[in-house]
Structure formats: structure tokens, C-alpha cells
Amino acid sequence: ALDAALGIGGLVGLVNGFFVAKFQLHPFIVTLSTQLLIYGVIIWFFSLNGNNSQPISSLSQQYKDFVGGTMFRLGNIAIPWYVLYAVIITVIMWFIWNKTVFGKNMFAVGSNADAAKVSGVNVFLTTMMVHALAGAMYGYSGYIEAVRVGTVAMNTGLNAECDAIAACVIGGVSFVGGTGKISGIILGVVVLRLIFVALTMLGVDSSSLYIIKGAIILVAVSLDMRKYLVKK
């Protein structure tokens, strides 16, 4: 169920936020560690009841209709319901980022946590909330992805974090924090998908796509860091 996906994802994010805020650990290391932990739990789960690590494809029809059912058609192209959900989530996140105290505090902590603390921002709570919100969105993404791909396997979503990083950095989100817009992220997602759809249509093999994806991330992060160093 969606509430379970959001709850579990939010709980994992809360754990990440605690270790980042309490022990001043680098978020990338913390999330990498919990990713491996959760992946181990998933492998164990897929081995229960004699499943022998086989994919789960018997998704309920109600679940599939709710997420991937046809909302309307543009000619011969069916537009699924999850497109509408993506628009709704985008609007909600734009509002949180730009119109709430939490959003302002998030940018302040990302820009300079020490300055934010002096200004009265609860850095510990803000860090926890940011990671909990991110975790809930990961859970939501998994809930949608299961229907989109039609089955759930142990490796479903594996390396999807690379796509997220690439799209965000392309869209102007700074790797050092404190900079980014929802519109930029959406543009980054669209540009990245167009690149890979075009490459796939040109017959580029999957191994080359990984190489290109890695190069895009490396170049984008390098440009981001160069802008950061120039500002300093």
C-alpha cells in the first residue's frame, strides 16, 4: 500500500538524517551504507516462503489500475495515472521548497549550517526532516516503479540513484548544497531521459549507456564544483 511505502521510506530517511545530523557524517556515505543494509534485507525477503529469489509479478489489478491505468489518450498514446501523480508531487514539492519555513531552513542549512544555526534554525531537526521527506519520496517512487516495469525483482531500481544525481546536477542543483530549483530538476529529468531515449533509438548498447551516464555525472559535478570554487 502507498502509506506503507511512504512510511517505510520515511523511516529509513529518518535514520539517515539522524546519523548525518548527530554524528556529522557525510550524507552520501550514510545513504550508501543504508542502501546496502536495505538491499540485504530485500534479498532476504525475496528468499522467504520458498520464493527462491524469484521476481514478484502477481500485482493486484486494483494496484495496477490505480498507478498505471489509462487516464486519457492522446491519439494512440495512453497517458497513465502516474503522470498526474508526478505533477501533483511536483507542485507539492515546489510549495514546500519556496513557500514554507521548512523550505527556507533547508536552503539555509544546505548553504551554511553554522550560519543557519546562529540565525536560529534548528539544524538537527531540519536535517532529519529533509532526509525523512527524501525517504518518503523514495518509497513513493518504488510504489510507482513496480507497476511501471510490471514486476518487482531484487534488483528493481538498482542504480536508479545515478539517474537521480545526474538529473539534479544537470538541472542546477549544487552538490555542495543550498542551490536548486524544482523547475531545474524537472528540466534535468526531461533532458536526461531524452538523451537516453535518443541513444537507445540509435542502437547504443546498454553498457555504453552506463559509460555515457557516468561521464555526464562526472562532467556535471565538475562544472558545479568549478562554479563553487570561483565563488569562493
Coordinates of N, CA and C in Angstrom, one line a residue:
A1 N 0.8 -1.2 0.0 CA 0.0 0.0 0.0 C 0.9 1.2 0.0
L2 N 0.3 2.3 -0.5 CA 1.1 3.6 -0.6 C 1.5 4.1 0.7
D3 N 0.6 4.0 1.7 CA 1.0 4.5 3.1 C 2.2 3.7 3.7
A4 N 2.2 2.4 3.4 CA 3.3 1.6 3.9 C 4.6 2.0 3.2
A5 N 4.6 2.2 1.9 CA 5.7 2.6 1.1 C 6.3 4.0 1.6
L6 N 5.4 4.9 1.8 CA 5.8 6.2 2.3 C 6.3 6.1 3.7
G7 N 5.7 5.3 4.6 CA 6.1 5.2 5.9 C 7.5 4.5 6.1
I8 N 7.7 3.4 5.4 CA 9.0 2.7 5.4 C 10.1 3.6 4.8
G9 N 9.8 4.2 3.7 CA 10.8 5.1 3.1 C 11.1 6.3 4.0
G10 N 10.1 6.8 4.6 CA 10.3 8.0 5.6 C 11.1 7.5 6.8
L11 N 10.9 6.3 7.3 CA 11.6 5.8 8.4 C 13.1 5.6 8.1
V12 N 13.4 5.0 6.9 CA 14.8 4.9 6.5 C 15.4 6.2 6.4
G13 N 14.7 7.2 5.8 CA 15.3 8.5 5.6 C 15.5 9.2 7.0
L14 N 14.6 8.9 7.9 CA 14.8 9.5 9.3 C 16.1 8.9 9.9
V15 N 16.3 7.6 9.7 CA 17.6 7.0 10.3 C 18.8 7.7 9.6
N16 N 18.7 7.9 8.3 CA 19.8 8.6 7.6 C 20.0 10.0 8.2
G17 N 19.0 10.7 8.3 CA 19.1 12.0 8.9 C 19.6 12.1 10.3
F18 N 19.3 11.1 11.1 CA 19.8 11.1 12.5 C 21.4 10.9 12.4
F19 N 21.9 10.0 11.6 CA 23.3 9.8 11.6 C 24.1 11.0 11.0
V20 N 23.4 11.6 10.0 CA 24.0 12.8 9.4 C 24.0 14.0 10.4
A21 N 22.9 14.2 11.1 CA 22.8 15.3 12.0 C 23.5 15.1 13.3
K22 N 23.4 13.9 13.8 CA 24.0 13.6 15.2 C 25.5 13.5 15.1
F23 N 26.0 12.8 14.1 CA 27.5 12.5 14.1 C 28.2 13.2 13.0
Q24 N 27.5 14.1 12.3 CA 28.2 15.0 11.3 C 28.8 14.1 10.2
L25 N 28.2 13.0 9.8 CA 28.7 12.1 8.8 C 28.3 12.7 7.4
H26 N 29.0 12.3 6.4 CA 28.7 12.8 5.0 C 27.4 12.1 4.6
P27 N 26.4 12.8 4.1 CA 25.2 12.2 3.7 C 25.4 11.0 2.6
F28 N 26.3 11.2 1.7 CA 26.5 10.2 0.7 C 26.9 8.9 1.3
I29 N 27.8 8.9 2.3 CA 28.3 7.7 2.9 C 27.2 7.1 3.7
V30 N 26.4 7.9 4.4 CA 25.3 7.3 5.3 C 24.3 6.6 4.4
T31 N 23.9 7.3 3.3 CA 22.8 6.7 2.4 C 23.4 5.5 1.7
L32 N 24.7 5.5 1.3 CA 25.3 4.3 0.7 C 25.2 3.1 1.7
S33 N 25.5 3.4 2.9 CA 25.5 2.3 3.9 C 24.1 1.8 4.1
T34 N 23.1 2.6 4.3 CA 21.8 2.1 4.5 C 21.2 1.5 3.2
Q35 N 21.7 1.9 2.0 CA 21.3 1.3 0.8 C 21.7 -0.2 0.8
L36 N 23.0 -0.4 1.2 CA 23.5 -1.8 1.3 C 22.7 -2.6 2.3
L37 N 22.4 -2.0 3.5 CA 21.7 -2.7 4.5 C 20.3 -3.1 4.0
I38 N 19.6 -2.1 3.4 CA 18.2 -2.4 2.9 C 18.3 -3.4 1.8
Y39 N 19.3 -3.4 0.9 CA 19.4 -4.3 -0.2 C 19.6 -5.8 0.4
G40 N 20.3 -5.9 1.5 CA 20.5 -7.2 2.1 C 19.1 -7.7 2.7
V41 N 18.3 -6.8 3.3 CA 17.0 -7.2 3.8 C 16.1 -7.6 2.6
I42 N 16.2 -6.9 1.5 CA 15.4 -7.2 0.3 C 15.8 -8.6 -0.2
I43 N 17.1 -8.9 -0.3 CA 17.5 -10.3 -0.7 C 16.9 -11.3 0.2
W44 N 17.0 -11.1 1.5 CA 16.4 -12.0 2.5 C 14.9 -12.1 2.3
F45 N 14.2 -11.0 2.1 CA 12.7 -11.1 1.9 C 12.4 -11.9 0.7
F46 N 13.1 -11.8 -0.4 CA 12.8 -12.5 -1.7 C 13.1 -14.0 -1.5
S47 N 13.7 -14.4 -0.5 CA 14.0 -15.8 -0.3 C 13.0 -16.5 0.7
L48 N 12.1 -15.7 1.2 CA 11.1 -16.2 2.2 C 10.1 -17.1 1.5
N49 N 9.5 -18.0 2.2 CA 8.4 -18.9 1.8 C 8.7 -19.7 0.5
G50 N 10.0 -20.0 0.3 CA 10.4 -20.8 -0.8 C 10.4 -20.1 -2.1
N51 N 10.4 -18.7 -2.1 CA 10.3 -17.9 -3.3 C 11.6 -18.1 -4.1
N52 N 12.7 -18.4 -3.4 CA 14.0 -18.6 -4.1 C 14.4 -17.5 -5.0
S53 N 14.2 -16.3 -4.5 CA 14.7 -15.0 -5.1 C 14.0 -14.7 -6.5
Q54 N 12.9 -15.3 -6.7 CA 12.2 -15.1 -8.0 C 11.4 -13.7 -7.9
P55 N 11.3 -13.1 -9.1 CA 10.6 -11.8 -9.1 C 9.1 -12.0 -8.7
I56 N 8.5 -10.9 -8.2 CA 7.1 -10.9 -7.9 C 6.3 -10.2 -9.0
S57 N 5.5 -10.9 -9.7 CA 4.8 -10.3 -10.8 C 3.3 -10.3 -10.6
S58 N 2.8 -11.0 -9.5 CA 1.3 -11.1 -9.3 C 0.8 -9.9 -8.6
L59 N 1.0 -8.7 -9.2 CA 0.5 -7.5 -8.6 C -1.1 -7.4 -8.8
S60 N -1.7 -6.9 -7.7 CA -3.2 -6.8 -7.8 C -3.7 -5.9 -8.9
Q61 N -4.8 -6.2 -9.5 CA -5.3 -5.4 -10.6 C -5.7 -4.0 -10.2
Q62 N -6.2 -3.9 -9.0 CA -6.6 -2.6 -8.4 C -5.4 -1.7 -8.3
Y63 N -4.3 -2.3 -7.8 CA -3.0 -1.6 -7.7 C -2.5 -1.1 -9.1
K64 N -2.5 -2.0 -10.0 CA -2.1 -1.7 -11.4 C -2.9 -0.6 -12.0
D65 N -4.3 -0.7 -11.8 CA -5.2 0.3 -12.4 C -5.0 1.7 -11.8
F66 N -4.7 1.7 -10.4 CA -4.6 2.9 -9.7 C -3.3 3.7 -10.2
V67 N -2.3 2.9 -10.4 CA -1.0 3.6 -10.8 C -0.8 3.7 -12.3
G68 N -1.0 2.6 -13.0 CA -0.7 2.6 -14.4 C -1.9 2.5 -15.4
G69 N -3.1 2.7 -14.8 CA -4.3 2.7 -15.7 C -4.3 3.9 -16.6
T70 N -5.0 3.8 -17.6 CA -5.1 4.9 -18.6 C -5.9 6.1 -18.1
M71 N -5.4 7.2 -18.0 CA -6.1 8.4 -17.5 C -6.8 9.0 -18.7
F72 N -6.1 9.2 -19.8 CA -6.8 9.6 -21.1 C -5.8 9.3 -22.2
R73 N -6.2 9.5 -23.4 CA -5.4 9.2 -24.6 C -5.1 10.4 -25.4
L74 N -3.9 10.5 -25.9 CA -3.6 11.5 -26.9 C -3.3 10.7 -28.2
G75 N -4.4 10.6 -29.0 CA -4.3 9.8 -30.2 C -4.2 8.3 -29.8
N76 N -3.1 7.7 -30.2 CA -2.9 6.3 -29.9 C -2.1 6.1 -28.6
I77 N -1.7 7.2 -28.0 CA -0.8 7.2 -26.8 C -1.6 7.2 -25.5
A78 N -1.5 6.2 -24.7 CA -2.2 6.2 -23.4 C -1.4 6.9 -22.4
I79 N -2.0 7.9 -21.7 CA -1.4 8.6 -20.6 C -1.8 8.0 -19.3
P80 N -0.9 7.4 -18.5 CA -1.2 6.7 -17.3 C -1.4 7.6 -16.1
W81 N -2.1 7.1 -15.1 CA -2.4 8.0 -13.9 C -1.1 8.5 -13.2
Y82 N 0.0 7.7 -13.3 CA 1.1 8.2 -12.5 C 1.7 9.5 -13.1
V83 N 1.4 9.9 -14.3 CA 1.8 11.2 -14.8 C 1.1 12.3 -14.0
L84 N -0.2 12.1 -13.7 CA -0.9 13.1 -12.9 C -0.3 13.1 -11.5
Y85 N 0.1 12.0 -10.9 CA 0.6 11.9 -9.6 C 2.0 12.7 -9.5
A86 N 2.8 12.5 -10.6 CA 4.1 13.2 -10.7 C 3.9 14.7 -10.7
V87 N 2.8 15.2 -11.4 CA 2.5 16.6 -11.5 C 2.1 17.1 -10.1
I88 N 1.3 16.3 -9.4 CA 0.9 16.7 -8.0 C 2.0 16.8 -7.1
I89 N 2.9 15.8 -7.1 CA 4.1 15.8 -6.2 C 5.0 16.9 -6.6
T90 N 5.1 17.3 -7.8 CA 6.0 18.4 -8.2 C 5.4 19.7 -7.6
V91 N 4.1 19.9 -7.7 CA 3.5 21.1 -7.2 C 3.7 21.2 -5.7
I92 N 3.5 20.0 -5.0 CA 3.7 20.0 -3.5 C 5.1 20.3 -3.1
M93 N 6.1 19.7 -3.8 CA 7.5 20.0 -3.5 C 7.9 21.4 -3.8
W94 N 7.3 22.0 -4.9 CA 7.6 23.4 -5.2 C 7.1 24.3 -4.1
F95 N 5.9 24.0 -3.6 CA 5.3 24.8 -2.5 C 6.2 24.6 -1.2
I96 N 6.6 23.4 -0.9 CA 7.5 23.2 0.3 C 8.8 24.0 0.2
W97 N 9.4 23.8 -1.0 CA 10.7 24.5 -1.2 C 10.7 26.0 -1.1
N98 N 9.6 26.6 -1.7 CA 9.5 28.0 -1.9 C 8.6 28.8 -0.9
K99 N 7.7 28.1 -0.3 CA 6.6 28.9 0.4 C 6.5 28.5 1.9
T100 N 7.4 27.6 2.4 CA 7.3 27.2 3.8 C 8.6 27.6 4.5
V101 N 8.5 27.7 5.9 CA 9.6 27.9 6.7 C 10.6 26.8 6.6
F102 N 10.1 25.5 6.5 CA 11.0 24.4 6.4 C 11.8 24.5 5.1
G103 N 11.2 24.9 4.0 CA 11.9 25.1 2.8 C 13.0 26.1 2.9
K104 N 12.7 27.2 3.5 CA 13.8 28.2 3.7 C 14.9 27.7 4.6
N105 N 14.5 27.0 5.6 CA 15.5 26.5 6.5 C 16.4 25.4 5.8
M106 N 15.8 24.7 4.9 CA 16.5 23.6 4.2 C 17.6 24.3 3.3
F107 N 17.3 25.3 2.6 CA 18.3 26.0 1.8 C 19.4 26.7 2.7
A108 N 18.9 27.2 3.8 CA 19.9 27.8 4.7 C 20.9 26.8 5.3
V109 N 20.4 25.7 5.7 CA 21.3 24.6 6.2 C 22.2 24.1 5.1
G110 N 21.7 24.0 3.9 CA 22.5 23.5 2.8 C 23.6 24.5 2.4
S111 N 23.3 25.8 2.5 CA 24.3 26.8 2.2 C 25.4 26.9 3.2
N112 N 25.0 27.0 4.5 CA 25.9 27.1 5.6 C 25.3 26.8 6.9
A113 N 25.5 25.5 7.3 CA 24.8 25.0 8.5 C 25.2 25.9 9.8
D114 N 26.4 26.3 9.9 CA 26.8 27.1 11.0 C 26.1 28.4 11.1
A115 N 26.1 29.1 9.9 CA 25.4 30.4 9.8 C 23.9 30.2 10.1
A116 N 23.3 29.1 9.6 CA 21.9 28.9 9.8 C 21.6 28.7 11.3
K117 N 22.5 27.9 12.0 CA 22.4 27.7 13.4 C 22.4 29.0 14.2
V118 N 23.3 29.9 13.9 CA 23.5 31.2 14.5 C 22.2 32.0 14.3
S119 N 21.6 31.8 13.1 CA 20.4 32.6 12.8 C 19.1 32.0 13.5
G120 N 19.3 31.0 14.2 CA 18.1 30.4 14.9 C 17.5 29.2 14.3
V121 N 18.0 28.7 13.2 CA 17.5 27.5 12.6 C 17.9 26.2 13.4
N122 N 16.9 25.4 13.6 CA 17.2 24.1 14.2 C 17.8 23.2 13.2
V123 N 19.1 23.2 13.1 CA 19.8 22.4 12.1 C 19.6 20.9 12.2
F124 N 19.6 20.4 13.5 CA 19.4 19.0 13.7 C 18.0 18.5 13.2
L125 N 17.0 19.3 13.6 CA 15.6 18.9 13.1 C 15.4 19.1 11.6
T126 N 16.0 20.1 11.1 CA 15.8 20.4 9.6 C 16.5 19.3 8.8
T127 N 17.7 18.8 9.3 CA 18.4 17.8 8.6 C 17.6 16.5 8.7
M128 N 17.0 16.2 9.8 CA 16.2 15.0 10.0 C 15.0 15.0 9.1
M129 N 14.3 16.2 9.0 CA 13.1 16.3 8.2 C 13.4 16.2 6.7
V130 N 14.6 16.8 6.3 CA 14.9 16.7 4.9 C 15.1 15.2 4.4
H131 N 15.8 14.5 5.3 CA 16.1 13.1 4.9 C 14.8 12.2 5.0
A132 N 14.0 12.6 6.0 CA 12.7 11.8 6.1 C 11.8 12.1 4.9
L133 N 11.8 13.3 4.5 CA 11.0 13.7 3.3 C 11.5 13.0 2.0
A134 N 12.9 13.0 1.9 CA 13.5 12.3 0.8 C 13.2 10.8 0.8
G135 N 13.3 10.2 2.0 CA 13.0 8.8 2.1 C 11.6 8.4 1.7
A136 N 10.6 9.3 2.1 CA 9.2 9.1 1.8 C 9.1 9.2 0.2
M137 N 9.8 10.1 -0.4 CA 9.7 10.2 -1.9 C 10.3 8.9 -2.5
Y138 N 11.4 8.4 -1.9 CA 11.9 7.1 -2.5 C 10.9 6.0 -2.4
G139 N 10.2 5.9 -1.3 CA 9.2 4.9 -1.1 C 8.1 5.1 -2.1
Y140 N 7.7 6.3 -2.3 CA 6.6 6.6 -3.4 C 7.1 6.2 -4.7
S141 N 8.4 6.5 -5.1 CA 8.9 6.2 -6.4 C 8.9 4.6 -6.6
G142 N 9.3 3.9 -5.5 CA 9.3 2.4 -5.6 C 7.9 1.9 -5.8
Y143 N 6.9 2.5 -5.2 CA 5.5 2.2 -5.3 C 5.0 2.3 -6.8
I144 N 5.5 3.4 -7.4 CA 5.1 3.7 -8.8 C 5.9 2.8 -9.7
E145 N 7.2 2.6 -9.5 CA 8.0 1.9 -10.4 C 7.6 0.4 -10.5
A146 N 7.1 -0.2 -9.5 CA 6.7 -1.6 -9.5 C 5.7 -1.8 -10.6
V147 N 4.7 -0.9 -10.7 CA 3.7 -1.0 -11.7 C 4.2 -0.6 -13.1
R148 N 5.1 0.4 -13.1 CA 5.6 0.9 -14.4 C 6.4 -0.2 -15.1
V149 N 7.2 -1.0 -14.4 CA 8.0 -2.0 -15.0 C 7.3 -3.4 -15.1
G150 N 6.2 -3.5 -14.3 CA 5.3 -4.6 -14.4 C 5.7 -5.8 -13.5
T151 N 6.8 -5.7 -12.8 CA 7.2 -6.8 -11.9 C 8.2 -6.2 -10.9
V152 N 8.4 -6.9 -9.8 CA 9.3 -6.5 -8.7 C 10.3 -7.5 -8.5
A153 N 11.6 -7.2 -8.8 CA 12.7 -8.1 -8.6 C 13.6 -7.5 -7.5
M154 N 14.6 -8.3 -7.1 CA 15.6 -7.9 -6.1 C 16.4 -6.6 -6.6
N155 N 16.6 -6.6 -7.9 CA 17.4 -5.5 -8.5 C 16.6 -4.4 -9.1
T156 N 15.3 -4.4 -8.9 CA 14.4 -3.3 -9.4 C 14.9 -2.0 -8.7
G157 N 15.2 -1.0 -9.6 CA 15.6 0.3 -9.1 C 17.1 0.4 -8.8
L158 N 17.8 -0.7 -9.0 CA 19.2 -0.7 -8.8 C 19.9 0.3 -9.7
N159 N 20.8 1.2 -9.1 CA 21.5 2.2 -9.8 C 20.6 3.4 -10.3
A160 N 19.3 3.4 -9.8 CA 18.4 4.5 -10.2 C 18.9 5.8 -9.5
E161 N 19.7 5.7 -8.4 CA 20.2 6.9 -7.8 C 21.2 7.6 -8.7
C162 N 21.8 6.9 -9.6 CA 22.7 7.6 -10.5 C 21.9 8.5 -11.5
D163 N 20.7 8.0 -11.9 CA 19.9 8.8 -12.8 C 19.4 10.1 -12.0
A164 N 19.0 9.9 -10.7 CA 18.6 11.0 -9.9 C 19.7 12.0 -9.7
I165 N 20.9 11.6 -9.4 CA 22.0 12.5 -9.2 C 22.3 13.3 -10.5
A166 N 22.3 12.5 -11.6 CA 22.6 13.2 -12.9 C 21.6 14.2 -13.3
A167 N 20.3 13.9 -13.1 CA 19.2 14.8 -13.5 C 19.2 16.0 -12.6
C168 N 19.5 15.9 -11.3 CA 19.5 17.0 -10.4 C 20.7 17.9 -10.7
V169 N 21.8 17.4 -10.9 CA 23.0 18.2 -11.2 C 22.9 18.9 -12.5
I170 N 22.4 18.2 -13.5 CA 22.1 18.8 -14.8 C 21.1 20.0 -14.7
G171 N 20.1 19.8 -13.8 CA 19.1 20.8 -13.5 C 19.5 21.9 -12.6
G172 N 20.8 22.0 -12.2 CA 21.3 23.1 -11.5 C 21.3 23.0 -10.0
V173 N 21.1 21.7 -9.5 CA 21.2 21.5 -8.0 C 22.7 21.4 -7.7
S174 N 23.1 22.2 -6.7 CA 24.5 22.2 -6.4 C 24.9 21.0 -5.5
F175 N 26.0 20.3 -5.8 CA 26.4 19.2 -5.0 C 26.9 19.6 -3.6
V176 N 27.2 20.9 -3.4 CA 27.7 21.4 -2.1 C 26.5 22.0 -1.3
G177 N 25.3 21.9 -1.9 CA 24.1 22.3 -1.1 C 23.7 23.8 -1.3
G178 N 22.5 24.1 -1.0 CA 22.0 25.4 -0.9 C 21.5 26.0 -2.2
T179 N 21.6 25.3 -3.3 CA 21.2 25.8 -4.6 C 20.4 24.8 -5.4
G180 N 19.3 25.2 -5.9 CA 18.5 24.3 -6.8 C 17.0 24.8 -6.9
K181 N 16.4 24.5 -8.0 CA 15.0 24.8 -8.2 C 14.3 23.6 -8.7
I182 N 13.0 23.5 -8.4 CA 12.2 22.4 -8.8 C 12.1 22.4 -10.4
S183 N 11.9 23.6 -11.0 CA 11.9 23.7 -12.4 C 13.2 23.2 -13.1
G184 N 14.3 23.5 -12.4 CA 15.6 23.0 -13.0 C 15.7 21.5 -12.9
I185 N 15.2 20.9 -11.8 CA 15.2 19.4 -11.6 C 14.3 18.8 -12.7
I186 N 13.1 19.3 -12.9 CA 12.2 18.8 -14.0 C 12.9 18.8 -15.3
L187 N 13.5 20.0 -15.6 CA 14.2 20.1 -16.9 C 15.4 19.1 -17.0
G188 N 16.1 18.9 -15.9 CA 17.2 17.9 -15.9 C 16.7 16.5 -16.2
V189 N 15.5 16.2 -15.6 CA 14.9 14.8 -15.8 C 14.6 14.7 -17.2
V190 N 13.9 15.7 -17.8 CA 13.4 15.6 -19.2 C 14.6 15.5 -20.1
V191 N 15.7 16.3 -19.9 CA 16.8 16.3 -20.8 C 17.5 15.0 -20.7
L192 N 17.7 14.4 -19.5 CA 18.4 13.1 -19.3 C 17.6 12.0 -20.0
R193 N 16.3 12.0 -19.9 CA 15.5 10.9 -20.5 C 15.6 11.1 -22.0
L194 N 15.5 12.3 -22.5 CA 15.6 12.5 -24.0 C 16.9 12.0 -24.5
I195 N 18.0 12.2 -23.8 CA 19.3 11.8 -24.2 C 19.3 10.2 -24.3
F196 N 18.8 9.6 -23.3 CA 18.9 8.1 -23.3 C 17.9 7.5 -24.2
V197 N 16.7 8.1 -24.4 CA 15.8 7.6 -25.4 C 16.4 7.7 -26.8
A198 N 17.0 8.8 -27.1 CA 17.6 9.1 -28.4 C 18.8 8.1 -28.6
L199 N 19.6 7.8 -27.6 CA 20.7 6.9 -27.7 C 20.2 5.5 -28.0
T200 N 19.1 5.1 -27.2 CA 18.6 3.8 -27.4 C 18.0 3.6 -28.8
M201 N 17.3 4.6 -29.3 CA 16.8 4.6 -30.7 C 17.9 4.5 -31.7
L202 N 19.0 5.0 -31.4 CA 20.2 5.0 -32.3 C 20.9 3.6 -32.2
G203 N 20.5 2.8 -31.3 CA 21.0 1.4 -31.2 C 22.3 1.3 -30.3
V204 N 22.5 2.3 -29.4 CA 23.6 2.3 -28.5 C 23.3 1.2 -27.5
D205 N 24.3 0.3 -27.2 CA 24.0 -0.8 -26.3 C 24.0 -0.3 -24.8
S206 N 23.5 -1.2 -23.9 CA 23.3 -0.8 -22.5 C 24.6 -0.5 -21.8
S207 N 25.7 -1.2 -22.1 CA 27.0 -0.9 -21.5 C 27.5 0.5 -21.8
S208 N 27.3 0.9 -23.1 CA 27.7 2.2 -23.5 C 26.9 3.3 -22.8
L209 N 25.6 3.0 -22.5 CA 24.7 3.9 -21.8 C 25.2 4.2 -20.4
Y210 N 25.7 3.1 -19.7 CA 26.3 3.3 -18.4 C 27.6 4.2 -18.5
I211 N 28.4 4.0 -19.5 CA 29.6 4.8 -19.7 C 29.2 6.3 -19.9
I212 N 28.2 6.5 -20.7 CA 27.7 7.9 -21.0 C 27.1 8.5 -19.8
K213 N 26.3 7.7 -19.0 CA 25.7 8.3 -17.8 C 26.8 8.7 -16.8
G214 N 27.8 7.8 -16.6 CA 28.9 8.2 -15.7 C 29.6 9.4 -16.1
A215 N 29.9 9.6 -17.5 CA 30.5 10.7 -18.0 C 29.7 12.0 -17.7
I216 N 28.4 11.9 -17.9 CA 27.5 13.1 -17.7 C 27.6 13.5 -16.2
I217 N 27.5 12.6 -15.3 CA 27.6 12.9 -13.9 C 28.9 13.5 -13.6
L218 N 30.0 13.0 -14.1 CA 31.4 13.5 -13.8 C 31.5 14.9 -14.3
V219 N 31.1 15.2 -15.6 CA 31.2 16.5 -16.1 C 30.3 17.5 -15.4
A220 N 29.1 17.1 -15.1 CA 28.1 18.0 -14.4 C 28.6 18.4 -13.0
V221 N 29.1 17.4 -12.3 CA 29.6 17.7 -10.9 C 30.9 18.5 -11.0
S222 N 31.7 18.3 -12.0 CA 33.0 19.1 -12.1 C 32.6 20.5 -12.4
L223 N 31.7 20.8 -13.3 CA 31.2 22.1 -13.6 C 30.6 22.8 -12.4
D224 N 29.9 22.0 -11.6 CA 29.3 22.6 -10.4 C 30.3 23.0 -9.4
M225 N 31.3 22.1 -9.2 CA 32.4 22.4 -8.2 C 33.2 23.6 -8.7
R226 N 33.4 23.7 -10.0 CA 34.2 24.8 -10.6 C 33.5 26.1 -10.3
K227 N 32.2 26.2 -10.4 CA 31.4 27.4 -10.1 C 31.5 27.7 -8.6
Y228 N 31.5 26.6 -7.8 CA 31.6 26.8 -6.3 C 32.9 27.4 -6.0
L229 N 34.0 26.9 -6.5 CA 35.4 27.3 -6.2 C 35.6 28.8 -6.7
V230 N 35.0 29.1 -7.9 CA 35.1 30.5 -8.4 C 34.4 31.5 -7.4
K231 N 33.2 31.1 -6.9 CA 32.5 31.9 -6.0 C 33.3 32.1 -4.7
K232 N 34.0 31.1 -4.2 CA 34.8 31.2 -3.0 C 36.0 32.1 -3.2

